[in-house]
mmCIF file of C-alpha atoms in Angstrom:
data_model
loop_
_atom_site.group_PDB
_atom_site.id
_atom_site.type_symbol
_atom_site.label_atom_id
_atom_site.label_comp_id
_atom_site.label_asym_id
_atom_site.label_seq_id
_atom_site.Cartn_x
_atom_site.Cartn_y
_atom_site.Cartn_z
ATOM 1 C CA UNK A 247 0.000 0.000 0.000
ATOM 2 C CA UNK A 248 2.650 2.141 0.794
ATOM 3 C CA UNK A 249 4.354 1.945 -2.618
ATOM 4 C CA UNK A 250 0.865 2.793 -4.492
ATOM 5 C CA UNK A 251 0.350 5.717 -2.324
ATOM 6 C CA UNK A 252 3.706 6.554 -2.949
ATOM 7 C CA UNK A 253 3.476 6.259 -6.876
ATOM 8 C CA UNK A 254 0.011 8.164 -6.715
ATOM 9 C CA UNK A 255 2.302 11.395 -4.705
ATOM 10 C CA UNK A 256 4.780 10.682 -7.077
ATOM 11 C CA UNK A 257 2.426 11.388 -10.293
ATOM 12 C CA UNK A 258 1.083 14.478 -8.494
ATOM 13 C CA UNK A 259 3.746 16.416 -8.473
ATOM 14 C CA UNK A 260 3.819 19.988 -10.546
ATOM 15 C CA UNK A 261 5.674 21.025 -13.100
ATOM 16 C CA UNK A 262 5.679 24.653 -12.868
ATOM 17 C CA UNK A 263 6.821 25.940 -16.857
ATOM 18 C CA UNK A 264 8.562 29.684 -17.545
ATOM 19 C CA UNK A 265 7.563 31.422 -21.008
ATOM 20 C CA UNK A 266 8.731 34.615 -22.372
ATOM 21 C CA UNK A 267 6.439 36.731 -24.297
ATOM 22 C CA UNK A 268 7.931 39.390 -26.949
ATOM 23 C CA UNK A 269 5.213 40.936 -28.528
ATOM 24 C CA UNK A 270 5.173 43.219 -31.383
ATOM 25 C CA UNK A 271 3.182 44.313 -33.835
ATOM 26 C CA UNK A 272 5.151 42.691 -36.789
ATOM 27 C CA UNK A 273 3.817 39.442 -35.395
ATOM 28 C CA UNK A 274 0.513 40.260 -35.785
ATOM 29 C CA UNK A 275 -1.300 38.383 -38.987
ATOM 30 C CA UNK A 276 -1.211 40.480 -41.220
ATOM 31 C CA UNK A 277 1.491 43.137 -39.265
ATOM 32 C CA UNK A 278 -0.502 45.781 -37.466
ATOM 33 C CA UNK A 279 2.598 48.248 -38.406
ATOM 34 C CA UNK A 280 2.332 49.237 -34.517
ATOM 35 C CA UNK A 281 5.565 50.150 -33.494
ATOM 36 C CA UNK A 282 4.293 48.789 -29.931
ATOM 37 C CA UNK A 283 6.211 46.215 -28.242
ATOM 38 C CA UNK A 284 5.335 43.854 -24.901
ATOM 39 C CA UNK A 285 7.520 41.566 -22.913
ATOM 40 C CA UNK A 286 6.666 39.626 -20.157
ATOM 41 C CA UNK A 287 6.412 36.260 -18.404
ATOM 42 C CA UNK A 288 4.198 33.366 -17.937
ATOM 43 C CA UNK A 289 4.237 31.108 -15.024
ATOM 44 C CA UNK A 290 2.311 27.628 -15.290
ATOM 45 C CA UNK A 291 1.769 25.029 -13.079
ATOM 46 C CA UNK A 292 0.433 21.900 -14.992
ATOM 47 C CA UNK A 293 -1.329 20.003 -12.454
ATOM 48 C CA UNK A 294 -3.577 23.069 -11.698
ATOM 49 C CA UNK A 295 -3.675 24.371 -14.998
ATOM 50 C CA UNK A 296 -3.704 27.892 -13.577
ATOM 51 C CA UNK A 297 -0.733 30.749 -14.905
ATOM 52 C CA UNK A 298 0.206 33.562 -13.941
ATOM 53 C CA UNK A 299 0.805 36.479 -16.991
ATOM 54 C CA UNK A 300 3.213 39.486 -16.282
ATOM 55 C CA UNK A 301 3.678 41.759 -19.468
ATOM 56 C CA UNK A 302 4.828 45.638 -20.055
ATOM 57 C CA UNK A 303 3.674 47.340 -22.861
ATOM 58 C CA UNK A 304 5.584 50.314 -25.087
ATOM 59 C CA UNK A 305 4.606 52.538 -27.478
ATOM 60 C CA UNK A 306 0.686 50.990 -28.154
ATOM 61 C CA UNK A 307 -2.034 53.274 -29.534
ATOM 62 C CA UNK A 308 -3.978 53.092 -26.379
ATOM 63 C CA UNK A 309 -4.042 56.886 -24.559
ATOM 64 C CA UNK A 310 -5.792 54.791 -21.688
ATOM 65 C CA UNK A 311 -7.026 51.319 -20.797
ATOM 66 C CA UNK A 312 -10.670 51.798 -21.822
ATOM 67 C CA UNK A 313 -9.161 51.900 -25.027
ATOM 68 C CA UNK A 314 -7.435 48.470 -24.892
ATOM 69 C CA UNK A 315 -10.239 46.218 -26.138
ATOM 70 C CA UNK A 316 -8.624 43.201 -25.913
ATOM 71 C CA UNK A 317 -6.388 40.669 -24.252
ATOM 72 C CA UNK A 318 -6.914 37.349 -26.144
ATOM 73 C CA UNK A 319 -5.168 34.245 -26.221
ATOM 74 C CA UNK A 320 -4.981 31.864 -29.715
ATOM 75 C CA UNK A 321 -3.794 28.566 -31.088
ATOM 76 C CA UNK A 322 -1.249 29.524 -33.645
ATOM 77 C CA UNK A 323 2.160 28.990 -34.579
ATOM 78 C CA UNK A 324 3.995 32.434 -34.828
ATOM 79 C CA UNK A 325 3.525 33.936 -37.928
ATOM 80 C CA UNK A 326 0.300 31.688 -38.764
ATOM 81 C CA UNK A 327 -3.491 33.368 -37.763
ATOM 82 C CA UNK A 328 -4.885 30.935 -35.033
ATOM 83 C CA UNK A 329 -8.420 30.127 -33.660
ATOM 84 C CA UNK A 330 -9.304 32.064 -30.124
ATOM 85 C CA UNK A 331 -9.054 29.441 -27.245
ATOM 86 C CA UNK A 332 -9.747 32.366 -24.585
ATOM 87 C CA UNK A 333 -10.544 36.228 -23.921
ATOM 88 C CA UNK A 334 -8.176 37.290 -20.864
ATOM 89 C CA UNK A 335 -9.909 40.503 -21.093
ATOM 90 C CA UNK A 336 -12.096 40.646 -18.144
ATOM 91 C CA UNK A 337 -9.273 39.126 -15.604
ATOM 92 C CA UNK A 338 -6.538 41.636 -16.919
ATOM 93 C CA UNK A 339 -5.395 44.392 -14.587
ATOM 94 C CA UNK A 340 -4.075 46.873 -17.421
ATOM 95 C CA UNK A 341 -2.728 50.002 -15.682
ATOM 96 C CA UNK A 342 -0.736 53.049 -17.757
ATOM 97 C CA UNK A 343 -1.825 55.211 -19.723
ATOM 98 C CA UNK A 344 -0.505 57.101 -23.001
ATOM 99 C CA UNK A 345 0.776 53.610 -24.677
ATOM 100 C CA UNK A 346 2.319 52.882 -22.039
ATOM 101 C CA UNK A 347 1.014 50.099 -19.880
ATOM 102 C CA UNK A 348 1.521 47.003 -17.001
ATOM 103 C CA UNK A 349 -0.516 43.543 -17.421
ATOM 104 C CA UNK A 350 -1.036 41.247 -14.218
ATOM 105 C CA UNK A 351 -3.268 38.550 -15.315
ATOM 106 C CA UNK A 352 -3.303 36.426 -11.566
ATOM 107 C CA UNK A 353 -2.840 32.957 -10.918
ATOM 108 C CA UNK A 354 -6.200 31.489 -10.769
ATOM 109 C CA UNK A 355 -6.726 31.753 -14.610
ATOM 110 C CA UNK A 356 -7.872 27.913 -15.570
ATOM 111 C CA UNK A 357 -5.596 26.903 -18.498
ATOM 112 C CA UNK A 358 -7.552 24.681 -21.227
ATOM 113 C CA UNK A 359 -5.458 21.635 -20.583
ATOM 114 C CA UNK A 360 -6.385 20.624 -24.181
ATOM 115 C CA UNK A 361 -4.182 23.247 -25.484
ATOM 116 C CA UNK A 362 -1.079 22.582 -22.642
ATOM 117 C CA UNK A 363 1.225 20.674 -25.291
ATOM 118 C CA UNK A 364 0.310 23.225 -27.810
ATOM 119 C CA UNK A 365 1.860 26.582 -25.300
ATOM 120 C CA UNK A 366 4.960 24.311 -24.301
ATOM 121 C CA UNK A 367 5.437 23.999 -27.847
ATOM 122 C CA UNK A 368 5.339 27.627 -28.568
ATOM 123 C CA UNK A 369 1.999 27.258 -30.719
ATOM 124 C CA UNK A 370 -0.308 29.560 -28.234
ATOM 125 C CA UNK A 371 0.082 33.711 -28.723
ATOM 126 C CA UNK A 372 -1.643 36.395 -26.679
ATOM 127 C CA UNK A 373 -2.510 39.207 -28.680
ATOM 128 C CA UNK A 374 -3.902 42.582 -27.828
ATOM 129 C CA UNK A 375 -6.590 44.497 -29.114
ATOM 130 C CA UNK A 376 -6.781 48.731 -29.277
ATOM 131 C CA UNK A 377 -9.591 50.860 -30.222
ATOM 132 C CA UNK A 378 -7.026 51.790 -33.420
ATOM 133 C CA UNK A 379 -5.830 48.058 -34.272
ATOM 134 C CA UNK A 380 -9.412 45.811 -33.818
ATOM 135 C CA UNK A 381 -7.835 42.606 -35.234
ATOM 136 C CA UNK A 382 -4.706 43.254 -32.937
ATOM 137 C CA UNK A 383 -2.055 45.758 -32.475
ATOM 138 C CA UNK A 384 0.568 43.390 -30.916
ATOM 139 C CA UNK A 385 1.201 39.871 -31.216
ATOM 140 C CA UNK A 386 3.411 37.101 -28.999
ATOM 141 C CA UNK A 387 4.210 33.904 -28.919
ATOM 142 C CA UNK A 388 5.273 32.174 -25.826
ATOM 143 C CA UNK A 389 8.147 30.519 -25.501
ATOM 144 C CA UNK A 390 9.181 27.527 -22.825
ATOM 145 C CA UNK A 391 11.863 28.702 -21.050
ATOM 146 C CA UNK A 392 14.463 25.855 -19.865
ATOM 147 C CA UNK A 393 15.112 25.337 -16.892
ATOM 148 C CA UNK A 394 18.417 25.430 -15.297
ATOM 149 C CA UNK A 395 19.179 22.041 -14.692
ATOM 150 C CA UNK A 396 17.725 21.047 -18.495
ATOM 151 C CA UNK A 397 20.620 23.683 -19.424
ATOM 152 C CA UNK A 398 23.350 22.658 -16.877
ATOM 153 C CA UNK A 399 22.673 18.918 -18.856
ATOM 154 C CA UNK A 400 23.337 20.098 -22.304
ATOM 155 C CA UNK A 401 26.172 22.392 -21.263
ATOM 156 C CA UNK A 402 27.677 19.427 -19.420
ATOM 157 C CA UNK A 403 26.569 17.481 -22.665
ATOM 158 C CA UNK A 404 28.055 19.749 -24.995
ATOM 159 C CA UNK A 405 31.523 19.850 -22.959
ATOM 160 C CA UNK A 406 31.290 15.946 -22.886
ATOM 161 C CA UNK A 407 31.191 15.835 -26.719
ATOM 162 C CA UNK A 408 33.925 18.592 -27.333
ATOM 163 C CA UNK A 409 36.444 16.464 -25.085
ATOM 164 C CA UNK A 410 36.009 13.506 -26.715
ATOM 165 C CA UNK A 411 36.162 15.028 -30.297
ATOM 166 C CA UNK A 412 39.401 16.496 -29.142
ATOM 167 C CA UNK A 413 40.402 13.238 -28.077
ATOM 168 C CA UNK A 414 40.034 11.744 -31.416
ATOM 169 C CA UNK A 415 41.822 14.524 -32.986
ATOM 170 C CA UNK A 416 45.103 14.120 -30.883
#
């Protein structure tokens, strides 16, 4: 009993995933020609399905937030036009004003676990909407960042195979 309770604690356990976000408006399908950009972070557990979204936004349209219209998320690879899987709109804190803007989007946002292999792929974009730029102003696709024991494993890797080919060559 011990072992399947075990096992069962075992197959619980989180993986909490880092994305980037760069957005811009030549990502947008077809390019907005916003000169607006947005960076930020995603934090995703994927037991709970719930994220966390922290972005910063430069040089948008928007003179305030009323005129931000939307905060959407799709199913797309980057430079392809997706399908909506979800309007963030209504749990986004924006605050700024004159293009110039903050995102917080808190942690108890449910994740469509259908689409979880498709965002650590880098196949899910959030893209937001001004009163000026209705089909999107700026455009991002995540992107899984590693983390630092995945990298310590091909750097250690990487060093493995350079000895060895030096090896050979002496």
């Amino acid at each position: 009993i011990s072992i399947a309770l075990t096992a069962c604690a075992l197959g619980a356990h989180a993986t909490l995933w880092d994305f980037t976000i760069n957005a811009s408006g030549n990502q947008v399908v077809p390019p907005s020609g916003s000169p607006g950009t947005g960076p930020g972070t995603l934090h995703y557990n994927d037991v709970t399905n719930q994220f966390q979204l922290n972005m910063t936004m430069a040089g948008i349209s928007a003179q305030n937030t009323t005129q931000i219209t939307g905060t959407k998320l799709y199913l797309g690879a980057p430079g392809v036009a997706g399908s909506l899987i979800d309007d963030l709109s209504v749990l986004c804190n924006w605050n700024g004003s004159n293009g110039n803007y903050g995102l917080f989007a808190p942690v108890f946002y449910n994740f469509n676990q259908q689409f979880e292999q498709d965002l650590i792929n880098g196949n899910v974009y959030l893209q937001v909407h001004t009163s000026q730029f209705g089909n999107g102003e700026i455009r991002g696709n995540f992107t899984s960042v590693p983390e630092p024991s995945t990298v310590a494993l091909v750097v250690l890797g990487s060093l493995g195979l350079l000895l060895r080919r030096r090896k050979k060559s002496v």
